[in-house]
């Protein structure tokens, strides 16, 4: 079974530039998550999708971050304009069960995109 | 507000000995807990989990213990192997309110051959 795919793996940009990350979840997984992991910290949830609908985006800085999951499969996360503090690894994860299902719900993570903002 | 805490940033143990990684949480609504293992340049991979209705779950060399009254969980690895060297994250969630994972800051385990 193929895992969660993410691209690019690394990205270096200057502040105020724009950047986009792509995620392809495990086939059949309805729930998709984007996390931000700053160096020395644990992953922090940015946004959670159930199929192509947003379940939780309360921690997404909406003035500069946006995300979409067209057709309920692939997802893109965009930052515009980027700030120095956005330097982090952006992780995408997927899980087979809907949130609030009450079912044990392991999340499967992709390798991440390491963003450096100069 | 850090709802899940791992107070030991690093841990070194000799091969063959026990590794004990600790995690504390503050939110009593959490009902499901997981441990993830992360190698450099890779995403976290699931290791073991425990529901709040249990106090112990075992899978091979890995055992997770949950003490709800103390809001504390621990991961025991016995015996430790050099391949276990990685960063370990604990995570907590409530399965009935959205399954958002709250992660700790991680503990870097080094198993010395």
Short mmCIF file of C-alpha atoms in Angstrom, two decimals:
data_model
loop_
_atom_site.label_atom_id
_atom_site.label_comp_id
_atom_site.label_asym_id
_atom_site.label_seq_id
_atom_site.Cartn_x
_atom_site.Cartn_y
_atom_site.Cartn_z
CA UNK A 1 0.00 0.00 0.00
CA UNK A 2 1.45 3.36 -1.02
CA UNK A 3 1.91 5.84 1.78
CA UNK A 4 1.13 9.53 2.00
CA UNK A 5 3.03 11.42 -0.70
CA UNK A 6 4.19 15.01 -0.36
CA UNK A 7 6.07 17.37 -2.63
CA UNK A 8 8.33 19.16 -2.76
CA UNK A 9 10.52 17.69 -0.02
CA UNK A 10 12.46 20.91 0.44
CA UNK A 11 11.77 24.52 -0.43
CA UNK A 12 13.75 27.69 0.18
CA UNK A 13 12.12 31.05 -0.43
CA UNK A 14 12.57 34.65 0.60
CA UNK A 15 10.15 36.35 2.93
CA UNK A 16 7.08 37.82 1.27
CA UNK A 17 7.22 35.20 -1.48
CA UNK A 18 4.51 32.61 -2.01
CA UNK A 19 4.82 28.85 -1.72
CA UNK A 20 2.56 25.84 -2.20
CA UNK A 21 2.78 22.28 -0.92
CA UNK A 22 1.03 19.25 -2.31
CA UNK A 23 -0.23 16.12 -0.56
CA UNK A 24 -1.67 12.88 -1.89
CA UNK A 25 -3.16 10.80 0.93
CA UNK A 26 -3.46 7.04 1.14
CA UNK A 27 -6.10 5.80 -1.26
CA UNK A 28 -9.51 5.62 0.35
CA UNK A 29 -8.61 7.75 3.36
CA UNK A 30 -11.36 10.30 3.86
CA UNK A 31 -9.69 12.48 6.46
CA UNK A 32 -6.66 14.62 5.70
CA UNK A 33 -4.61 16.78 8.04
CA UNK A 34 -1.94 19.45 7.59
CA UNK A 35 0.50 20.00 10.45
CA UNK A 36 3.26 22.53 11.03
CA UNK A 37 6.29 21.30 12.93
CA UNK A 38 8.72 23.99 14.04
CA UNK A 39 12.20 22.83 15.00
CA UNK A 40 12.24 21.43 18.53
CA UNK A 41 8.46 21.24 18.79
CA UNK A 42 5.81 18.65 18.13
CA UNK A 43 3.53 18.83 15.10
CA UNK A 44 0.72 21.36 15.42
CA UNK A 45 -2.52 20.91 13.50
CA UNK A 46 -3.26 23.62 10.94
CA UNK A 47 -6.31 22.25 9.17
CA UNK A 48 -8.36 19.06 8.98
CA UNK A 49 -10.51 17.94 6.03
CA UNK A 50 -13.23 15.33 5.85
CA UNK A 51 -13.45 14.49 2.15
CA UNK A 52 -13.40 17.99 0.56
CA UNK A 53 -14.96 19.79 3.51
CA UNK A 54 -13.08 21.60 6.27
CA UNK A 55 -13.64 20.09 9.72
CA UNK A 56 -11.30 22.29 11.73
CA UNK A 57 -9.19 25.25 10.62
CA UNK A 58 -9.17 27.11 13.91
CA UNK A 59 -5.35 27.15 14.08
CA UNK A 60 -4.74 28.13 10.48
CA UNK A 61 -3.41 31.72 10.12
CA UNK A 62 -5.98 32.62 7.51
CA UNK A 63 -4.46 35.97 6.64
CA UNK A 64 -1.60 34.17 4.91
CA UNK A 65 -2.35 30.44 4.84
CA UNK A 66 -4.94 28.70 2.70
CA UNK A 67 -5.67 25.08 1.93
CA UNK A 68 -8.00 23.17 -0.29
CA UNK A 69 -8.86 19.58 -1.03
CA UNK A 70 -10.57 19.48 -4.37
CA UNK A 71 -12.48 16.29 -5.17
CA UNK A 72 -11.73 14.98 -1.70
CA UNK A 73 -8.39 13.45 -2.62
CA UNK A 74 -5.25 15.57 -3.13
CA UNK A 75 -4.70 18.69 -1.09
CA UNK A 76 -2.62 21.84 -1.41
CA UNK A 77 -1.45 24.17 1.34
CA UNK A 78 -0.40 27.68 0.34
CA UNK A 79 1.40 30.46 2.17
CA UNK A 80 1.20 33.97 0.77
CA UNK A 81 3.18 35.97 1.75
CA UNK A 82 5.66 33.92 3.75
CA UNK A 83 7.27 35.19 6.94
CA UNK A 84 10.51 34.11 8.60
CA UNK A 85 8.55 32.35 11.37
CA UNK A 86 6.91 30.07 8.79
CA UNK A 87 10.17 28.12 8.50
CA UNK A 88 9.14 24.62 9.54
CA UNK A 89 8.37 21.15 8.30
CA UNK A 90 4.86 20.86 6.90
CA UNK A 91 3.42 17.42 7.42
CA UNK A 92 0.41 15.92 5.74
CA UNK A 93 -1.40 12.99 7.32
CA UNK A 94 -4.45 10.93 6.45
CA UNK A 95 -6.69 8.53 8.31
CA UNK A 96 -9.31 6.05 7.17
CA UNK A 97 -12.11 6.95 9.54
CA UNK A 98 -14.09 10.17 9.83
CA UNK A 99 -13.34 12.39 12.81
CA UNK A 100 -15.86 12.02 15.65
CA UNK A 101 -16.39 8.43 14.54
CA UNK A 102 -15.25 7.27 17.94
CA UNK A 103 -13.10 4.69 16.23
CA UNK A 104 -9.44 4.22 16.93
CA UNK A 105 -8.00 6.53 14.37
CA UNK A 106 -4.34 6.25 13.64
CA UNK A 107 -3.01 8.99 11.38
CA UNK A 108 -0.51 8.08 8.67
CA UNK A 109 2.06 10.76 7.96
CA UNK A 110 3.92 11.72 4.81
CA UNK A 111 7.63 12.60 4.82
CA UNK A 112 6.96 16.33 5.08
CA UNK A 113 8.12 19.42 3.24
CA UNK A 114 10.90 21.38 4.89
CA UNK A 115 10.38 25.10 4.26
CA UNK A 116 13.11 27.63 4.87
CA UNK A 117 12.17 31.30 4.66
CA UNK A 118 15.15 33.66 4.31
CA UNK B 1 -1.08 26.22 25.75
CA UNK B 2 0.85 22.94 25.68
CA UNK B 3 -1.67 20.27 26.57
CA UNK B 4 0.79 17.41 26.09
CA UNK B 5 4.27 17.62 27.55
CA UNK B 6 7.39 15.57 27.25
CA UNK B 7 9.79 17.01 29.76
CA UNK B 8 12.86 15.04 28.73
CA UNK B 9 14.25 16.29 25.43
CA UNK B 10 16.73 13.44 25.23
CA UNK B 11 17.50 10.04 26.68
CA UNK B 12 20.47 7.68 26.25
CA UNK B 13 20.40 4.00 27.19
CA UNK B 14 22.64 1.03 26.64
CA UNK B 15 21.60 -1.62 24.15
CA UNK B 16 19.63 -4.38 25.85
CA UNK B 17 18.47 -2.18 28.72
CA UNK B 18 15.03 -0.67 29.24
CA UNK B 19 14.10 2.72 27.76
CA UNK B 20 11.36 4.64 29.54
CA UNK B 21 9.89 7.68 27.85
CA UNK B 22 7.42 9.84 29.74
CA UNK B 23 4.52 12.06 28.75
CA UNK B 24 2.12 14.21 30.75
CA UNK B 25 -1.14 15.79 29.67
CA UNK B 26 -3.47 18.36 31.14
CA UNK B 27 -6.80 17.82 29.36
CA UNK B 28 -8.97 15.25 31.16
CA UNK B 29 -11.14 14.92 28.03
CA UNK B 30 -8.42 13.06 26.16
CA UNK B 31 -9.48 9.45 25.72
CA UNK B 32 -6.94 8.03 23.32
CA UNK B 33 -3.18 8.24 23.37
CA UNK B 34 -0.55 7.32 20.82
CA UNK B 35 3.19 7.12 20.48
CA UNK B 36 4.87 7.99 17.22
CA UNK B 37 8.47 7.40 16.22
CA UNK B 38 10.32 9.72 13.87
CA UNK B 39 13.57 9.23 12.02
CA UNK B 40 15.36 12.21 10.45
CA UNK B 41 13.89 13.40 7.15
CA UNK B 42 10.88 11.12 7.54
CA UNK B 43 7.37 11.65 8.79
CA UNK B 44 6.28 10.24 12.15
CA UNK B 45 5.23 6.59 12.09
CA UNK B 46 2.71 5.07 14.44
CA UNK B 47 4.15 2.87 17.17
CA UNK B 48 1.53 1.98 19.76
CA UNK B 49 -1.66 3.38 21.24
CA UNK B 50 -3.84 3.03 24.29
CA UNK B 51 -7.44 3.83 25.05
CA UNK B 52 -8.35 5.54 28.30
CA UNK B 53 -10.34 2.47 29.34
CA UNK B 54 -7.08 0.55 29.68
CA UNK B 55 -4.01 1.11 31.77
CA UNK B 56 -1.59 -0.98 29.75
CA UNK B 57 -1.08 -2.04 26.16
CA UNK B 58 1.74 -4.25 24.96
CA UNK B 59 3.09 -4.92 21.48
CA UNK B 60 6.26 -6.92 21.34
CA UNK B 61 9.08 -4.95 22.90
CA UNK B 62 6.88 -1.89 23.37
CA UNK B 63 4.51 -1.31 26.27
CA UNK B 64 2.52 1.82 27.00
CA UNK B 65 1.23 2.50 30.51
CA UNK B 66 -1.51 5.00 31.28
CA UNK B 67 -2.16 6.54 34.70
CA UNK B 68 -5.31 8.59 34.28
CA UNK B 69 -5.36 9.96 37.81
CA UNK B 70 -1.87 11.37 37.31
CA UNK B 71 -2.54 12.29 33.66
CA UNK B 72 0.66 10.49 32.78
CA UNK B 73 1.67 7.90 30.24
CA UNK B 74 4.93 6.18 29.58
CA UNK B 75 6.46 4.07 26.84
CA UNK B 76 8.72 1.19 27.82
CA UNK B 77 11.04 -0.40 25.29
CA UNK B 78 12.58 -3.68 26.39
CA UNK B 79 15.16 -4.61 25.31
CA UNK B 80 16.35 -1.44 23.62
CA UNK B 81 18.07 -1.81 20.26
CA UNK B 82 20.24 0.63 18.28
CA UNK B 83 17.51 0.80 15.62
CA UNK B 84 15.21 2.30 18.23
CA UNK B 85 17.27 5.50 18.17
CA UNK B 86 14.80 8.14 17.00
CA UNK B 87 12.61 10.95 18.27
CA UNK B 88 9.49 9.73 20.05
CA UNK B 89 6.35 11.85 20.21
CA UNK B 90 3.35 11.17 22.36
CA UNK B 91 -0.01 12.39 21.15
CA UNK B 92 -3.44 12.65 22.72
CA UNK B 93 -6.91 13.08 21.32
CA UNK B 94 -10.60 12.74 22.01
CA UNK B 95 -12.09 10.33 19.49
CA UNK B 96 -15.59 11.75 19.80
CA UNK B 97 -14.80 15.43 19.28
CA UNK B 98 -12.81 15.48 16.06
CA UNK B 99 -9.74 13.34 16.51
CA UNK B 100 -7.39 16.33 16.56
CA UNK B 101 -4.03 15.10 17.77
CA UNK B 102 -2.11 17.14 20.33
CA UNK B 103 1.56 16.27 20.22
CA UNK B 104 4.27 16.61 22.81
CA UNK B 105 7.63 18.16 21.95
CA UNK B 106 9.36 14.82 21.54
CA UNK B 107 12.14 12.88 23.26
CA UNK B 108 15.24 11.96 21.32
CA UNK B 109 16.27 8.43 22.25
CA UNK B 110 19.80 7.20 21.62
CA UNK B 111 20.52 3.53 22.15
CA UNK B 112 24.23 2.97 22.59
CA UNK B 113 25.57 -0.32 21.17
#
